[in-house]
Amino acid sequence: MATTFSDMKLETDSFIPDIKILSVHPAFSSVEWSYDDRPIVVGKWNSSGPKIGKSLILQGHIDVVSPEPTRLWDYDPWGSTIVGNKMYGRGICDMKSGVAAMIYAVKAIKKLGIELGADLTLQSVHEEECTGNGALATLLRGYKADGGLIPEPFGPRALLSQVGVIWMRVTVSGSGAHVMSANKAVNAIEKAYTLIEALQIYRDKINYEQPKHADFEDVDHPLNVNIGKIKAGDWTSTVPSECTFEVRIGLYPGQNPQDIKDEAEKYLLKAAKSDPWLSDFPPEITFYGFHAHGVSLNKEQEIFSYLEEAHNKIYKDKMEYLSTTATTDIRHYNLLYDIPTTCYGPTGGNMHAPNEWIDLSSVKECTKVYAAFILSWCGIRNRVDAF
Ligand SMILES: [Zn+2]
């Protein structure tokens, strides 16, 4: 990314997020790893002369989720196989193609010799998939603008609302033994299952027993509670002494992630009380990763009318809006710095699943929409023959 940005003659800043600065910020999501050798890359196209348009951040995340189990893929997950109008690979949809589209839109504008009326910044961040700390790091380094666009692959629709997310880790103790005395032992996997069942009831409770957020009225099940990881046991004839599982929990815009952490912890500890073993040996509950607020945007903001106009130039129809049951990096820009930021991107499928793909013609259309959007949002300083 750094090479691409400097080849484009952008003022390129490649930096490692400073965990000391990040970790004292309230929007920081705690991590158990280091950022060494994992730079964020920013490429800034400085507008020369007085500002005549609005400055813009185009940001994309280049981290991806694991492709495992790779045996379920028909194509190399780390390749980029084209079949017909589709390209397959891990991260192709979420969101390498969006990153490509934003870069090529800027390249096309530069190639025409156009000078923008305000600064434009291209950003390649990481950790959208687990913390959002990458985006936060760019803001704390001082990269701000009048608006932002993140080309997440939601298709040619603007993102209006998204849930928040927390991650929780639950460690359940058993009383291990050789399987021959299993009747006296306590199987940590079986005890964990009691809590997993309780979480299924919790999931129904938060979706159906509290009023839905207005943005998610049409969504059947907005707040997903996902058991994403489980780890226990290392021998088939040993009763496992410990089982750890990890859970992703969604929350509505306006809810505080800390309140949801407290609520989920309380709920699980209460469920543990109804089991004789677990009430004596309650699970250990900790949190790391996502500590993300939800976001609900005001549709009347200028960024949407500019985007609608750009969309209409290419698609000749009315742009649609979307509320997503996932989180994206837009929260930091909107909630912390009042930078109106939305998502709009190409169309694809199988995100976080085998055979992830992108519709290649949608990438081209999306690139054109970005170019039209950049030109009207940032303004054009010079007239060029191409117009
Ligand atoms: Zn994404």
PDB file of N, CA and C and ligand atoms in Angstrom, residues 61 94-95 128-129 152, ligand 1:
ATOM      1  N   HIS A  61     -10.121  -1.316   5.046  1.00  0.00           N
ATOM      2  CA  HIS A  61      -9.318  -2.195   5.908  1.00  0.00           C
ATOM      3  C   HIS A  61      -8.741  -3.331   5.078  1.00  0.00           C
ATOM      4  N   ASP A  94     -14.540  -8.607   1.175  1.00  0.00           N
ATOM      5  CA  ASP A  94     -14.437  -7.843   2.434  1.00  0.00           C
ATOM      6  C   ASP A  94     -12.970  -7.630   2.775  1.00  0.00           C
ATOM      7  N   MET A  95     -12.293  -6.569   2.253  1.00  0.00           N
ATOM      8  CA  MET A  95     -12.816  -5.611   1.314  1.00  0.00           C
ATOM      9  C   MET A  95     -11.741  -5.114   0.354  1.00  0.00           C
ATOM     10  N   GLU A 128     -10.164  -3.888  11.415  1.00  0.00           N
ATOM     11  CA  GLU A 128     -11.600  -3.617  11.348  1.00  0.00           C
ATOM     12  C   GLU A 128     -12.362  -4.843  11.822  1.00  0.00           C
ATOM     13  N   GLU A 129     -11.761  -6.010  11.625  1.00  0.00           N
ATOM     14  CA  GLU A 129     -12.444  -7.277  11.919  1.00  0.00           C
ATOM     15  C   GLU A 129     -12.428  -7.661  13.401  1.00  0.00           C
ATOM     16  N   GLU A 152     -16.913  -0.546   2.057  1.00  0.00           N
ATOM     17  CA  GLU A 152     -17.307  -1.908   2.468  1.00  0.00           C
ATOM     18  C   GLU A 152     -18.281  -2.466   1.423  1.00  0.00           C
TER      19      GLU A 152
HETATM   20 ZN    ZN B   1     -15.119  -5.270   6.088  1.00  0.00          ZN
END
